[in-house]
XYZ file of C-alpha atoms in Angstrom:
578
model
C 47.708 15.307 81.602
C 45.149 15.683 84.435
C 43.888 19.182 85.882
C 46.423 19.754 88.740
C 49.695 19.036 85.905
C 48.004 21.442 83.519
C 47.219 24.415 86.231
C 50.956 23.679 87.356
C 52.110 23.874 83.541
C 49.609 26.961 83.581
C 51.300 28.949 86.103
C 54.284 28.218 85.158
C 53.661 30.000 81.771
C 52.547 32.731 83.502
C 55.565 33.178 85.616
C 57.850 33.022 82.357
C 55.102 36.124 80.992
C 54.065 33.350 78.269
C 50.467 34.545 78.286
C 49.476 32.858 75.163
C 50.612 29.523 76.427
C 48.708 29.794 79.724
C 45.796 31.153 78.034
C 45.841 28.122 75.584
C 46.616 25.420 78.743
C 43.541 27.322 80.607
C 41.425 26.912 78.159
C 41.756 23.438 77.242
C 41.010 22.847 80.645
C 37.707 24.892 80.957
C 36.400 23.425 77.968
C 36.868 19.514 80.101
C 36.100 21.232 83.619
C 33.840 24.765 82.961
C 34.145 24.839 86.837
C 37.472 25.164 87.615
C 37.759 27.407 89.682
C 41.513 27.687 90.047
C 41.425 27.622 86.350
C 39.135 30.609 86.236
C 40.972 32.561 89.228
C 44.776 31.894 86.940
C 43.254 33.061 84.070
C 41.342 36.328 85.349
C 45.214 36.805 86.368
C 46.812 36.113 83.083
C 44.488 38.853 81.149
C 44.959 41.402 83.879
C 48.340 41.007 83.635
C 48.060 42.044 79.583
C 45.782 44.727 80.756
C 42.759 42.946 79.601
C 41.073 44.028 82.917
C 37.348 43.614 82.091
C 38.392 39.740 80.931
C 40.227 39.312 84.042
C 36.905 41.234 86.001
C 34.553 38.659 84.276
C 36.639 35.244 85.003
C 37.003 35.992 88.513
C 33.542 36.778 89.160
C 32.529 33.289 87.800
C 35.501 32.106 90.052
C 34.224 34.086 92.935
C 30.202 31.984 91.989
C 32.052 28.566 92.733
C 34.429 29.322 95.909
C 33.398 28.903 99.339
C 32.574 33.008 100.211
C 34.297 32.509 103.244
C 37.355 31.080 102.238
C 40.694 33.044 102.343
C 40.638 32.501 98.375
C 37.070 34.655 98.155
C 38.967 37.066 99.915
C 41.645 37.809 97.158
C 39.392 37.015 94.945
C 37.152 40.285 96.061
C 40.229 42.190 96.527
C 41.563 41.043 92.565
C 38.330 42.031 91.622
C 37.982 45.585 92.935
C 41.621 45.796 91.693
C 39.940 44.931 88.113
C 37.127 47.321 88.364
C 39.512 50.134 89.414
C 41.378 50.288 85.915
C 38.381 49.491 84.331
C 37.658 53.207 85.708
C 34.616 51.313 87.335
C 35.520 53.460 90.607
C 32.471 53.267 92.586
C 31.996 49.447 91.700
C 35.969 49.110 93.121
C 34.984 51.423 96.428
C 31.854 49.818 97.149
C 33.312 46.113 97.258
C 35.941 47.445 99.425
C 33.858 48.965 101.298
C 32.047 45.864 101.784
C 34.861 44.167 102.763
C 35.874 46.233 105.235
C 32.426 46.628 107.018
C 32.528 42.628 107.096
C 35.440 42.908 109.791
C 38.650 42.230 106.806
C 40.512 44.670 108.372
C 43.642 44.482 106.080
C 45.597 47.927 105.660
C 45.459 46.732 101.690
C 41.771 47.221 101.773
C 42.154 50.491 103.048
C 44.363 51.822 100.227
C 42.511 50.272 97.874
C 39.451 52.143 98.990
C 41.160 55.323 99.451
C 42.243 55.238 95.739
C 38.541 54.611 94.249
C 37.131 57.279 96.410
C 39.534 59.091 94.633
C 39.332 57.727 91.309
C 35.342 59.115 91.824
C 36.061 62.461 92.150
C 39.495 64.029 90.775
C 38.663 67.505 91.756
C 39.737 66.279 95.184
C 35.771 66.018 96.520
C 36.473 62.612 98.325
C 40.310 63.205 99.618
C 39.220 63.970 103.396
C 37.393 60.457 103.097
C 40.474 58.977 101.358
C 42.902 60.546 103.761
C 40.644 58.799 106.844
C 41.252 55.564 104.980
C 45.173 56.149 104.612
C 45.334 56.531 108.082
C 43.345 53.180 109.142
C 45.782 51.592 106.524
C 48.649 53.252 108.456
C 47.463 52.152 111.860
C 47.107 48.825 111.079
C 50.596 48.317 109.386
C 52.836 52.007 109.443
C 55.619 50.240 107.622
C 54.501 50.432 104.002
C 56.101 53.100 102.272
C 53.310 53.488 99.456
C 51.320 54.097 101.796
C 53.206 57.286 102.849
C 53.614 58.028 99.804
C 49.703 58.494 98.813
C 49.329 60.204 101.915
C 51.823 62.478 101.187
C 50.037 63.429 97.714
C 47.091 64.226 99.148
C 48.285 66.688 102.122
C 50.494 68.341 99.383
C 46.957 68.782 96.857
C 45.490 69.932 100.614
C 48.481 72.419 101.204
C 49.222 70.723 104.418
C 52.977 70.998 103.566
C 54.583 70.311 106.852
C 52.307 67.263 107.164
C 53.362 65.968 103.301
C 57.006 66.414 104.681
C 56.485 64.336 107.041
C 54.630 61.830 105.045
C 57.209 61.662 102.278
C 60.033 61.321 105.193
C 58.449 58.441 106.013
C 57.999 56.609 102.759
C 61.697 57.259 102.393
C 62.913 55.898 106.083
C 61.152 52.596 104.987
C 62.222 52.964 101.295
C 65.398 55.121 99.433
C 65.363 53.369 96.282
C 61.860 55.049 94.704
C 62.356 58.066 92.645
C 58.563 58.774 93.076
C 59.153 59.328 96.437
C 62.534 61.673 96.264
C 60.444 63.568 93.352
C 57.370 63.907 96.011
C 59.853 65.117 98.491
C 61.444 67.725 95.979
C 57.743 69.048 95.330
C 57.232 69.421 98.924
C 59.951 71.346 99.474
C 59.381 73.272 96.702
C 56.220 74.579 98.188
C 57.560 75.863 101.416
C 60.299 77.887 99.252
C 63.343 75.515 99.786
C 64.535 75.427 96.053
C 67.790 74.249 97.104
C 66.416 71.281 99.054
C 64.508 70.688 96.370
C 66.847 70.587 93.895
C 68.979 67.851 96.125
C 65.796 65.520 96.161
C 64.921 65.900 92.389
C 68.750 65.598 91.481
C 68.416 61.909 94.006
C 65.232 61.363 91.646
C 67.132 61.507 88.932
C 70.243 59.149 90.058
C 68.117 56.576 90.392
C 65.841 57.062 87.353
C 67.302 59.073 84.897
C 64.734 59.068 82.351
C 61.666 60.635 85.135
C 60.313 63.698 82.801
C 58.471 64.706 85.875
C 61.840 65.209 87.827
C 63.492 67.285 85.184
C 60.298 69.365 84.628
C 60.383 70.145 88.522
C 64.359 70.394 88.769
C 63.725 73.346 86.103
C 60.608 74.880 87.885
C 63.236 74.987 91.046
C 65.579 76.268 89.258
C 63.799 79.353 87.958
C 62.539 80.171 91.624
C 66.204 80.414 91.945
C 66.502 82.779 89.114
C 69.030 80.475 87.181
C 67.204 80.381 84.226
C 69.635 78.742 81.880
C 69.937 75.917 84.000
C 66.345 75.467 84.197
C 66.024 75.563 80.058
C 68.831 72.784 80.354
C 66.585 70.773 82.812
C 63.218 71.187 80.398
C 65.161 70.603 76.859
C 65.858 67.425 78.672
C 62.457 66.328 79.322
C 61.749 67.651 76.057
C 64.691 65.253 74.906
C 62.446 62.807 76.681
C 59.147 62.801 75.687
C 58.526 66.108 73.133
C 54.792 66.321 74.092
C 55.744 66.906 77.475
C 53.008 70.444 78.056
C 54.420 71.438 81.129
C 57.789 71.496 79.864
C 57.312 73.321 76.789
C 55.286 76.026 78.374
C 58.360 76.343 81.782
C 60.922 76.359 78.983
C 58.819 79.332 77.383
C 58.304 81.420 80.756
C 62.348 81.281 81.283
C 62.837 82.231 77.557
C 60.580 85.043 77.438
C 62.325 86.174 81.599
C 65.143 86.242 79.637
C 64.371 88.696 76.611
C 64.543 85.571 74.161
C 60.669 86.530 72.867
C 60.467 85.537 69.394
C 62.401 81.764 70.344
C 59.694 81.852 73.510
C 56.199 82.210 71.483
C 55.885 79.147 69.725
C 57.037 76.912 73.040
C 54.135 79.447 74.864
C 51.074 77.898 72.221
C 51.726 74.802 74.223
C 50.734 75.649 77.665
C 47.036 75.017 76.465
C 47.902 71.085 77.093
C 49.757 71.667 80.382
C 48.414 70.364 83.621
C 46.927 73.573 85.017
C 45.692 74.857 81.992
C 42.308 76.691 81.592
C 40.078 74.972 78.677
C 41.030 76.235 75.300
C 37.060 77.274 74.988
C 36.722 78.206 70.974
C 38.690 75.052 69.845
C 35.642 75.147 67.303
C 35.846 77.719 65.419
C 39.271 77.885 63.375
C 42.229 79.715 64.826
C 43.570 82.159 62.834
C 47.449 81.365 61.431
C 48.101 84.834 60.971
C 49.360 84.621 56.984
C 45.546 84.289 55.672
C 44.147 87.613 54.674
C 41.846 89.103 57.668
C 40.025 91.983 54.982
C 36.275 91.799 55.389
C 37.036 88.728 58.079
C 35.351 88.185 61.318
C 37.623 87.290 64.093
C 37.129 86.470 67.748
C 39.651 87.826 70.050
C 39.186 85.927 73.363
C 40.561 86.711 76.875
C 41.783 83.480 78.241
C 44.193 84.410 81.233
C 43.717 86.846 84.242
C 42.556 90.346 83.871
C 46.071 91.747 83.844
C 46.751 89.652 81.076
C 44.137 90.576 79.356
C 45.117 94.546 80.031
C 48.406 94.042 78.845
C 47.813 91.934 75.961
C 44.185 93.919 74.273
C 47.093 96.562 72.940
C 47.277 94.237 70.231
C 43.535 94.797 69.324
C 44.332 97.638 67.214
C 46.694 95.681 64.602
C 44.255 93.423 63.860
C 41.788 96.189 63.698
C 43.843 97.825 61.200
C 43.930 94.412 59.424
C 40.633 95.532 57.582
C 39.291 92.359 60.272
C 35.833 92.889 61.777
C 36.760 92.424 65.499
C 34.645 90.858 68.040
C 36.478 91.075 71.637
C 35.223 88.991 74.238
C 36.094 89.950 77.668
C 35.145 88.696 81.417
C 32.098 91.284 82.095
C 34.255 93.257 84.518
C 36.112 94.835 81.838
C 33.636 94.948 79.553
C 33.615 99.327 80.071
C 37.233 99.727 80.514
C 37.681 98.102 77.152
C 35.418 100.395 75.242
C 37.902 102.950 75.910
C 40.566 101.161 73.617
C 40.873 102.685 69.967
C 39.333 102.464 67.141
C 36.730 100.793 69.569
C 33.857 102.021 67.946
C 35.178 99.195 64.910
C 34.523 96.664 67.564
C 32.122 94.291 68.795
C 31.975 93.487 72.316
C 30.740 90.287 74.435
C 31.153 89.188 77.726
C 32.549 86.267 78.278
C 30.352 83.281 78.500
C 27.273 85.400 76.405
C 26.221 84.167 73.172
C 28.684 85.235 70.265
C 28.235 86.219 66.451
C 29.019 84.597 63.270
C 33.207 84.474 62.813
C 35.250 83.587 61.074
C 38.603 82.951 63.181
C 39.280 82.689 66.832
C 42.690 83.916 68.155
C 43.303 84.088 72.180
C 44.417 87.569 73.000
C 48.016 85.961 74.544
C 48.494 84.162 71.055
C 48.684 87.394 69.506
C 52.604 88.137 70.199
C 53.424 85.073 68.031
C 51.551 85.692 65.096
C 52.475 89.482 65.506
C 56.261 88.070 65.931
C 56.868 90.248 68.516
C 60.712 90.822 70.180
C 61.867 92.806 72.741
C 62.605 95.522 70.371
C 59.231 95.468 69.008
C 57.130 95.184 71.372
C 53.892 97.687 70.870
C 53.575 100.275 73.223
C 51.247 102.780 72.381
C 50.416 104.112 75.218
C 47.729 104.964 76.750
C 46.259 102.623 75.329
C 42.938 102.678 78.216
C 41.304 105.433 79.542
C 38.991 106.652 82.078
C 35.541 107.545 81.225
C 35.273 111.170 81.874
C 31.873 111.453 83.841
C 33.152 108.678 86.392
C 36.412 109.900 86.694
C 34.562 113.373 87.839
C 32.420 111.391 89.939
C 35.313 109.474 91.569
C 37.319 113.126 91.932
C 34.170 114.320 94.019
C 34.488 111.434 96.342
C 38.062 111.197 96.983
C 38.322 115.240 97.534
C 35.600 114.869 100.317
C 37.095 111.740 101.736
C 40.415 113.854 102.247
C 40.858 117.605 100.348
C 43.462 117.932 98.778
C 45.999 120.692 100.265
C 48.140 123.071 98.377
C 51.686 120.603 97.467
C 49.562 117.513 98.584
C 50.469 113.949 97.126
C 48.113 111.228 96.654
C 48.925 107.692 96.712
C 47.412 104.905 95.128
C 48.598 101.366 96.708
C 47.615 98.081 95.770
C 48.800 95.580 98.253
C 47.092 92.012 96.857
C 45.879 90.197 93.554
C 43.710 87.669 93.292
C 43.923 85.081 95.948
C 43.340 81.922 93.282
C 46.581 82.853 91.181
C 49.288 80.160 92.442
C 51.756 82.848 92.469
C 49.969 85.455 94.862
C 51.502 84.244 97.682
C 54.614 85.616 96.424
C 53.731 88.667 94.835
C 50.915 89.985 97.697
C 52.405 92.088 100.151
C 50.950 92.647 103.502
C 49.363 96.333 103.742
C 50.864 97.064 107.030
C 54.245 96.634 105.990
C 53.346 99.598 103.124
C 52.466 101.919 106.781
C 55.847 103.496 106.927
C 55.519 105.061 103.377
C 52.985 107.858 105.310
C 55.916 108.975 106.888
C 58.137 109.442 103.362
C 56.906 113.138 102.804
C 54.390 116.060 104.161
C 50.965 116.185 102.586
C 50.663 112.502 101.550
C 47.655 110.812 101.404
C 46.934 106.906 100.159
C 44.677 105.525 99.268
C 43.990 101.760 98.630
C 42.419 100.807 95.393
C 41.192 97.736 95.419
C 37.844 96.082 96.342
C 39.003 92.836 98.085
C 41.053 93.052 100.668
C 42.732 90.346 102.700
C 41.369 89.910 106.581
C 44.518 91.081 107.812
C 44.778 94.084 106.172
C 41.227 95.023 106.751
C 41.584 94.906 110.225
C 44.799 97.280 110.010
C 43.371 99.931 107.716
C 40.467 100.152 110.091
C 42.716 100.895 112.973
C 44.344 103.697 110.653
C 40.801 105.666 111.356
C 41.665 107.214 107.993
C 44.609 109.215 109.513
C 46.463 109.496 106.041
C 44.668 106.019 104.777
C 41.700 105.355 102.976
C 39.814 102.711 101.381
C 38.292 103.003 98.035
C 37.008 99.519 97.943
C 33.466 99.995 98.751
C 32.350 102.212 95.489
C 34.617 99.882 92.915
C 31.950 98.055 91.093
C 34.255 97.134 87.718
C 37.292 97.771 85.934
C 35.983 101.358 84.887
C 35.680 102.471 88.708
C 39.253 101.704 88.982
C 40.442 103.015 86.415
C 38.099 106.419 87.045
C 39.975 105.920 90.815
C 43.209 105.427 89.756
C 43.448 108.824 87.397
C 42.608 110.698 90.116
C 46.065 109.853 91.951
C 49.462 111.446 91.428
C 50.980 107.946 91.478
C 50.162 104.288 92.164
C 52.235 102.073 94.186
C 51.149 98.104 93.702
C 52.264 94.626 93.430
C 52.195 92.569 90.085
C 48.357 92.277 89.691
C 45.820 93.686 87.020
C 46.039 97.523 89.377
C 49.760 97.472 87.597
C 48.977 96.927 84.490
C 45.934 98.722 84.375
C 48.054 102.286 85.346
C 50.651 101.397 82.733
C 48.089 101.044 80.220
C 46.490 103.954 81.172
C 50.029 106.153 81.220
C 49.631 106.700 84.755
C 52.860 106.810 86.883
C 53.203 103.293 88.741
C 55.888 102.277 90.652
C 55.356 98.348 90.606
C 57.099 95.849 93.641
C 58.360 92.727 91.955
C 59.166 89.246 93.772
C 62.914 88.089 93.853
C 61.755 85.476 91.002
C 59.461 87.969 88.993
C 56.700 86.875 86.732
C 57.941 86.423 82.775
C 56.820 89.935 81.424
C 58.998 91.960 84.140
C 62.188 90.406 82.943
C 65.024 90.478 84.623
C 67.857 93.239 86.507
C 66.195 96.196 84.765
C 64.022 98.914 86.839
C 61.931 100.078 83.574
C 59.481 97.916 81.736
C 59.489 98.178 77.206
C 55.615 97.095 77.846
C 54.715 100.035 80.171
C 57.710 102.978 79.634
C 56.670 105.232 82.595
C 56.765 101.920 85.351
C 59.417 101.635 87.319
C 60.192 98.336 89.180
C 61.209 97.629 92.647
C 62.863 94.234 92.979
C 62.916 92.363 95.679
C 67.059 91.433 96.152
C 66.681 88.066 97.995
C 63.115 86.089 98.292
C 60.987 87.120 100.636
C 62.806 90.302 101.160
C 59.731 92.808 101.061
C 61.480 95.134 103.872
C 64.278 96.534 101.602
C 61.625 97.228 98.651
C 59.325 99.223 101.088
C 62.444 100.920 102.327
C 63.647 102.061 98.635
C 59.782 102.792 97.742
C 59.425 105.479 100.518
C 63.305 106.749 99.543
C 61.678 107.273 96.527
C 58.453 108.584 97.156
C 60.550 111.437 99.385
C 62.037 112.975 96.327
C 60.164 111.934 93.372
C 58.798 115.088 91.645
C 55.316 113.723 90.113
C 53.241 115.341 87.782
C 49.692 116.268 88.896
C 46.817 114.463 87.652
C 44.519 116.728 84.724
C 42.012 118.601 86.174
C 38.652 116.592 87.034
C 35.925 117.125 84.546
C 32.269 118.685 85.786
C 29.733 116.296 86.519
């Protein structure tokens, strides 16, 4: 059999997937001709397609030494190659031979989206997209008819936020191509995004039709579906990813969010442990010390209790300190530095240890996240610990703050003052939904004779900077300026006869503290608010304003100053000397 009957016999193994066979044909031919190059090039091709991608790299570069560099067959050659040093993970190797193939004048939209996806293979935080983006749109110029193409694009205007743009992307990956159930579950996301669950749910369901088995589909279908408030649905759409692939982290931590909405707390907890693994989550940063399983006897123990979430969380959740105190555990609490002060006011605090987070920590024994603590404590809705207050103010800054906020605006015989809080934290996915503009809080002034409000918070938003300026502190003030942690709001916040915010750390800060908080909930609330009730088991005095339809803010301002007309609220205690 000469060379040209066994590279035929060759391929022809390959096309039947026969690897073994080709490989064997291949190289009984190398070892007669080491110079083969189409013998080389077909078997670079055989191990790539087995994966073997750093076999395939290495037999195609000696190909590559014995073709004409030229020639059309260089060309794939390179383009095989970078392909090879792509899975490899070699990313900059794959980018830089693309790139070289560009700058030499190839000008083939393939080259282009193989560049785009190194530069962004190099940097996953998203460093290179605007680079990568550039390159999708050569690729697109040169040949606009390639729905993958699209597709990428769309991905990286939807990482961007450019949502109109990614609908318009994924549109166009579906004009050219209907049959992809990546690209109906990209479209789904999309509109997911700009807050049209029901669209969404049409494209996921499509997703779905044509591959029924997509775990990402029926994790999104369910994350729709909870926007949407129908939660039971949504457990039926993760239980089926579950059903699909049990490791599944986003799933297992969605399914626990619409458990615990629900009331269903003690089935929630365990599926809540697994949102450590999800996509989004924040590094699990004590993995080295042992976690505590909450059966092993804790007397004359060291444990670490470790904020891991967002300062409300870590509010809401620190009112579990005291069990374990009472444990006969040594307790050392670490905390982000802010609250560092506010948490010295918990009890029994002089039995614990504090650090800030990121400082060097003691000898322990056990680790334990603060939000891990409802499972081990087996908490239910009936049994959920509520001690409060459970915070306090210190005394000599709560004086101090008194002084300040009687000079910025006496206070006059059956005078109310206000507390709002109109925005969280900017980073949290959710504050979109939960942050309410402060203008739209301007008709509250209006609810009753002798109010004053004042806004507690010491970010605030561009917008509503530029409005409370204009207010020339006729009935609004800004307390922003003097808060320097968690203690100065907290000293701020005692000195009001009520606070009025949105879901963010102010909340649960006042319900910790006992304060009277009236708290303004989005149509699809976060977990711990639950669901159709206006009082809250975790904070007894709070009551809860809920939006009725999403996005409907107006009709929760308009019941919030109803309220505040009437509401008969109890002073604050006298302010301490100096």
């Amino acid at each position: 059999m000469n060379a040209h009957q066994t590279l035929t016999q060759a391929l022809a193994h390959f096309d039947q997937q026969d690897y073994a066979a080709a490989e064997a044909a291949l190289f009984g031919l190398l070892q007669a001709q080491p110079d083969n190059k189409d013998a080389l090039h077909l078997l670079g091709s055989v191990a790539a397609a087995q994966g073997r991608f750093e076999e395939a790299a290495l037999a195609w570069q000696q190909a590559l030494r014995r073709v004409d560099p030229d020639s059309q067959e260089a060309l794939a050659l390179r383009y095989r190659l970078g392909r090879a040093f792509y899975e490899q993970g070699r990313f900059e190797d794959a980018f830089l031979l693309y790139r070289d193939l560009i700058e030499a004048g190839h000008a083939q939209p393939e080259f282009f989206v193989a560049a785009a996806a190194a530069l962004q293979g190099m940097s996953p935080s998203g460093k290179n997209d605007v680079q990568a983006m550039a390159l999708l749109d050569e690729a697109l110029q040169l040949n606009p008819d390639v729905p993958g193409t699209w597709h990428r694009k769309a991905l990286l205007e939807e990482r961007a936020g450019q949502w109109e743009a990614a609908r318009t992307s994924i549109h166009n990956a579906l004009r050219l191509n209907d049959q992809e159930a990546q690209y109906w579950l990209a479209a789904g996301l999309v509109e997911h995004a700009l807050g049209e669950f029901e669209q969404a749910l049409r494209y996921y369901d499509q997703a779905l039709i044509l591959a029924p088995d997509l775990v990402d589909a029926h994790v999104s279908r369910g994350t729709s579906l909870a926007r949407l408030r129908d939660h039971d649905e949504a457990i039926d759409s993760y239980r089926r990813a579950l059903r699909l692939d049990d490791g599944e982290a986003d799933a297992r931590i969605n399914l626990a969010l619409s458990l615990l909405v629900l009331g269903r707390l003690e089935e929630a907890w365990p599926f809540y442990e697994g949102g450590w693994e999800g996509r989004d989550a924040d590094p699990y940063r004590h993995a080295a010390i042992p976690a505590w399983n909450g059966a092993s006897s804790l007397t004359g123990k060291r444990i670490l209790l470790w904020s891991e979430q967002g300062h409300g969380d870590t509010i809401q959740f620190s009112r579990y300190v005291q069990q374990i105190v009472s444990t006969g555990a040594q307790v050392v609490l670490e905390v982000p530095a802010s609250l560092l002060p506010l948490m010295q006011s918990l009890p029994d605090a002089a039995r614990l240890q504090w650090v800030a987070t990121g400082d060097p920590l003691p000898e322990v024994d056990f680790q334990l996240p603060l939000m891990s603590l409802p499972l081990i404590c087996n908490t239910g809705r009936e049994s959920i610990p509520a001690p409060i207050p459970y915070l306090a103010a210190d005394p000599g800054k709560r004086a101090a703050w008194a002084q300040r906020i009687d000079a910025m605006a006496p206070r006059v015989p059956g005078g109310v003052r206000v507390a709002v809080v109109c925005s969280g934290n900017r980073g949290n996915v959710n504050d979109g939904r939960r942050s309410i503009a402060l203008s739209r809080f301007a008709s509250l002034a209006a609810a009753r004779a002798g109010l004053e409000l004042f806004v507690v918070q010491p970010d605030l938003q561009d917008e509503d900077a530029r409005w409370l300026q204009q207010q020339e502190r006729r009935q609004w003030h800004w307390l922003g300026a003097d808060i320097v942690d968690f203690s100065d709001t907290a000293a701020a916040l005692s000195c009001m006869d009520l606070v009025i915010s949105v879901d963010t750390a102010a909340a649960h800060l006042s319900g910790a503290m006992g304060l009277p908080v009236w708290i303004a909930l989005p149509y699809a609330p976060d977990w711990r608010w639950f669901l159709n009730q206006s009082s809250s088991p975790w904070y007894p005095q709070a009551r809860l304003f809920r939006q009725q339809q999403p996005g409907g803010w107006d009709d929760v301002i308009a019941t919030l100053r109803a309220a505040l007309a009437v509401a008969q609220l109890p002073s604050p205690m006298p302010s301490p000397s100096p």
